[in-house]
Backbone as numpy.savetxt, mean C-alpha at the origin, in Angstrom:
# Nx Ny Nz CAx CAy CAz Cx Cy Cz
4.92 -23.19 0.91 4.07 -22.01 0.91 4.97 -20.77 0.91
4.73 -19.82 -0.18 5.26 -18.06 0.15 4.67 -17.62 0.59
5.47 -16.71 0.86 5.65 -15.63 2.10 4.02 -15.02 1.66
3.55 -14.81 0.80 2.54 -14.03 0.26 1.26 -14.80 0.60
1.16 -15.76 0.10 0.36 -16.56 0.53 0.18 -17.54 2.07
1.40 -17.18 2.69 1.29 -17.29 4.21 0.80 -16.32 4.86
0.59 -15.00 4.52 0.35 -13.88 5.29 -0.87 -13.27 4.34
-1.54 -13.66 3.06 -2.70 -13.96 3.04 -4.02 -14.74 4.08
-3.25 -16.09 4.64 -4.13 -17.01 5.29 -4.28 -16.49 6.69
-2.71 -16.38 7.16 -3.25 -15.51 8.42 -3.68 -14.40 8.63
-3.92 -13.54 7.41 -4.74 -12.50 7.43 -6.04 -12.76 7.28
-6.68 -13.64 6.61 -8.47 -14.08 6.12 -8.45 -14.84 7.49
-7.72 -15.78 8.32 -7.99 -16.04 9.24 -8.19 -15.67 10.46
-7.28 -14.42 10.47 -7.83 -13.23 11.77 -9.02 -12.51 11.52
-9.44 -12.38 10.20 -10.74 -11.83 9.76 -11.67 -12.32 10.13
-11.79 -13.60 9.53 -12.68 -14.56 10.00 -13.00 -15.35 11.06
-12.30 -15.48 11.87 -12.63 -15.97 13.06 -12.63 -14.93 14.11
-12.71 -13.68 13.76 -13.59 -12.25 14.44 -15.13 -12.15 13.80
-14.94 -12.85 12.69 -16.45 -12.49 11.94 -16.42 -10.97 11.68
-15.42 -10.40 10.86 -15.37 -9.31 10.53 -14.86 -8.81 9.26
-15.81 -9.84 8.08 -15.61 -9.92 7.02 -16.70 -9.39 6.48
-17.62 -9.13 6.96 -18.72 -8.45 7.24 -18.90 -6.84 7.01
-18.03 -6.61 7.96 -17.49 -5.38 7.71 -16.46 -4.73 6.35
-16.11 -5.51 5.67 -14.63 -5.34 4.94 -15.65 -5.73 3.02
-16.54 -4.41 2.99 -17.04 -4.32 2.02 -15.93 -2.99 1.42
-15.89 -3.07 0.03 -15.08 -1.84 -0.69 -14.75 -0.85 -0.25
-15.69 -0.26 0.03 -15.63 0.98 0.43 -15.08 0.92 1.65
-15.49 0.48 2.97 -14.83 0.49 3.94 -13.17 -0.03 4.07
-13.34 -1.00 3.13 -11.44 -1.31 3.02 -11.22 -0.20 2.84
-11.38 0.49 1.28 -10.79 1.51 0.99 -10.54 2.85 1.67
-11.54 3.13 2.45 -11.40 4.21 3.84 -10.75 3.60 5.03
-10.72 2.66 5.43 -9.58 2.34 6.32 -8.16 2.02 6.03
-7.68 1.96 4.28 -6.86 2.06 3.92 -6.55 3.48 3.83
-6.99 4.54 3.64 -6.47 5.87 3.29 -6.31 5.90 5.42
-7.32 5.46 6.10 -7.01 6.41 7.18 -5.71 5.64 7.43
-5.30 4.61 7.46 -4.20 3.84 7.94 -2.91 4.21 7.12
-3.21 5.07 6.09 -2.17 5.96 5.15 -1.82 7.27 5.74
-2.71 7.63 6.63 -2.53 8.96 7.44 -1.92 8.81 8.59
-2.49 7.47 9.03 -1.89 7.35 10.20 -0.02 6.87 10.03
0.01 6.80 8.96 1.71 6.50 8.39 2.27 7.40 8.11
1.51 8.68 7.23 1.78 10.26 6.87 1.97 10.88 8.35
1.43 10.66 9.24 1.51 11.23 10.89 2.61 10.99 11.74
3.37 10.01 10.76 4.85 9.44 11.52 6.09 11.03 11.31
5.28 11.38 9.68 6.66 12.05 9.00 6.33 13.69 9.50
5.32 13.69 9.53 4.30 14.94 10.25 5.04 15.92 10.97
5.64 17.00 10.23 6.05 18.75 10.64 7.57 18.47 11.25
8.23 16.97 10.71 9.47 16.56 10.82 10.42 17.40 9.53
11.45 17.94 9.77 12.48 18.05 9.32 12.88 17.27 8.15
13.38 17.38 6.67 13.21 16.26 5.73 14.89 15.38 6.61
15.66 15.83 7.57 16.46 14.74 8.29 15.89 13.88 9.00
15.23 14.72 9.91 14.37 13.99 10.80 13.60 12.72 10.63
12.69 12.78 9.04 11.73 12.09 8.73 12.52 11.04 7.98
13.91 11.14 7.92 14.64 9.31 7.88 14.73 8.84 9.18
14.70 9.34 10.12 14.80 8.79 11.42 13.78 8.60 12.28
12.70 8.25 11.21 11.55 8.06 12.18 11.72 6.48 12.77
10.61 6.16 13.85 10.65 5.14 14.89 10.40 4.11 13.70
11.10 3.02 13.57 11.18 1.84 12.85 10.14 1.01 13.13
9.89 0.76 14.86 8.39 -0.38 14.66 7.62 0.56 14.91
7.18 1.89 15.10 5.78 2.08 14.35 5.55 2.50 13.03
7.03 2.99 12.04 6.80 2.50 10.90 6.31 0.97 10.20
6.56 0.40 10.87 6.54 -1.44 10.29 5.37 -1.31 11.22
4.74 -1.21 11.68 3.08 -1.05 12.50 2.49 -0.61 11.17
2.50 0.30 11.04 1.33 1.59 9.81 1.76 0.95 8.67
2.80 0.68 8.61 3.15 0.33 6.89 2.52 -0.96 6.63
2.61 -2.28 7.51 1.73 -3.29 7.70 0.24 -2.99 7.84
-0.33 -2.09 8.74 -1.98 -1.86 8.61 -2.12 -1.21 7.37
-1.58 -0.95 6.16 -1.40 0.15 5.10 -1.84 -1.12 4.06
-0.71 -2.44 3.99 -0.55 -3.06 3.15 -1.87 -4.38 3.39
-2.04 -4.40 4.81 -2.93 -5.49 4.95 -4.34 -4.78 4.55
-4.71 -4.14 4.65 -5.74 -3.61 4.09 -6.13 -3.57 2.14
-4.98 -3.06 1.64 -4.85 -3.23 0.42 -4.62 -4.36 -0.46
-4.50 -5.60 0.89 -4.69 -6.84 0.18 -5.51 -7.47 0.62
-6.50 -7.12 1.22 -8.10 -7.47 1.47 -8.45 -6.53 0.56
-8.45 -5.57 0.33 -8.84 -5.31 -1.16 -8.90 -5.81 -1.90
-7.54 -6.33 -2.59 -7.55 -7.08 -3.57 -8.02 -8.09 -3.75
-7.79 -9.02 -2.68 -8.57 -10.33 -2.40 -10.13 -10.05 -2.58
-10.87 -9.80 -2.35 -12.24 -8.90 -2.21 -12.29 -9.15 -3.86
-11.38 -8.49 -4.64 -11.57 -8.51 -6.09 -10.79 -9.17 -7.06
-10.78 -10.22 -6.11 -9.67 -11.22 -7.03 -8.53 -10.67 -8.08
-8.26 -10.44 -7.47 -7.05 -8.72 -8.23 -5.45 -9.93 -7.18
-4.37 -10.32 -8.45 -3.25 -10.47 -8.26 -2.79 -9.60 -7.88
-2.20 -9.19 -6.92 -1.22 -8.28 -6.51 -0.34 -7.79 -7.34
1.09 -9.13 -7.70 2.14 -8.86 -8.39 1.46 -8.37 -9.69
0.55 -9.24 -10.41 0.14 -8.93 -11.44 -0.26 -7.21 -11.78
-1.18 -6.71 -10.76 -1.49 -5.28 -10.82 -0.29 -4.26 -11.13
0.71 -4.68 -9.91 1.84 -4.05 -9.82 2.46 -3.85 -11.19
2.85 -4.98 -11.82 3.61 -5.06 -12.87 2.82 -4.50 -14.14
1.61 -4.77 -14.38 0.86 -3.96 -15.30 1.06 -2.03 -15.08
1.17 -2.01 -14.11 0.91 -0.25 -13.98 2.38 -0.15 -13.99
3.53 -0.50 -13.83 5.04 -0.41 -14.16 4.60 -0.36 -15.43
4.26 -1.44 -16.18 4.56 -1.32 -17.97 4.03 0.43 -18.07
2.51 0.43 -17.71 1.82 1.85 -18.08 2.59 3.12 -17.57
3.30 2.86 -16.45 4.30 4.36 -16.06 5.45 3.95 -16.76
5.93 3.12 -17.69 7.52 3.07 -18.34 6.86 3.59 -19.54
5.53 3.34 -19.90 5.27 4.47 -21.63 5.31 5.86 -21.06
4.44 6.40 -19.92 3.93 7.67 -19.16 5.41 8.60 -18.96
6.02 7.65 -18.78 8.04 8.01 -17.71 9.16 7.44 -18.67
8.44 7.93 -20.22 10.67 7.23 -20.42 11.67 7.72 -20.28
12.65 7.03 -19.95 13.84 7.06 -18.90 14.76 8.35 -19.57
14.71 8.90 -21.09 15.14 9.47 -21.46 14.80 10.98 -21.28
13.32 11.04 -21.26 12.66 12.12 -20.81 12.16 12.28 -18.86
12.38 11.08 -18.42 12.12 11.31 -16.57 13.49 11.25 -15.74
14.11 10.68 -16.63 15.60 10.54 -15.68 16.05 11.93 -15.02
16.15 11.66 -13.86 16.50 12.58 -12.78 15.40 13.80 -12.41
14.02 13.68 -12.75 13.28 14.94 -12.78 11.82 14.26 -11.92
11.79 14.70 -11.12 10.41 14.73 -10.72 8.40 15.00 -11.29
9.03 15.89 -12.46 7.93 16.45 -13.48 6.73 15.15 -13.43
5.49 15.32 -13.31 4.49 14.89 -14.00 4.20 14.23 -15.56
4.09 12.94 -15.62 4.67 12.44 -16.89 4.29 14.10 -18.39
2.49 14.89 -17.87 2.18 15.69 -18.69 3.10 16.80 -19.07
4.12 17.00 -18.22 4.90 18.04 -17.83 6.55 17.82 -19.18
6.75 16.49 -19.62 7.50 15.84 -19.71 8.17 16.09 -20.70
């Protein structure tokens, strides 16, 4: 078993044996994913751009985990591959971002 699919099961299994699958309709993933994105944005929050490399490591790995477990009850929810998604929207930002025109620039692919 991978790593992915080990921490799939014990994730549907903490769900489910709360009976709180119930709860974990679209929309609510998706709003407890943005708030659990804030609550990760709240780490870096009116920090110094030094500072905000030195934020606290396990409550980064806290938020960044409630960030990601959420977004894969999402997916699961919509039978949506993970890797697969990922790698599709790479192909679509390598037409959006070529390396000749994004290299080293921050710009907006429209900007480009």
């Amino acid at each position: 078993m991978d790593k992915y699919q080990e921490a799939m099961e014990a994730l549907l299994r903490f769900r489910d044996e709360r009976d709180w699958a119930q709860f974990h309709d679209s929309k609510n993933l998706a709003l407890a994913l943005l708030l659990e994105a804030s609550e990760l944005n709240e780490l870096f929050l009116w920090k110094k751009e030094s500072e905000a490399e030195r934020v606290n490591p396990e409550r980064l790995e806290e938020e960044l985990a409630d960030v990601l477990a959420y977004a894969l009850l999402l997916a699961e929810k919509h039978h949506l591959d993970i890797f697969d998604i990922v790698l599709r929207k790479i192909r679509k930002n390598e037409e959006k971002y070529p390396v000749e025109k994004a290299r080293g620039t921050a710009k907006k692919y429209n900007e480009l």
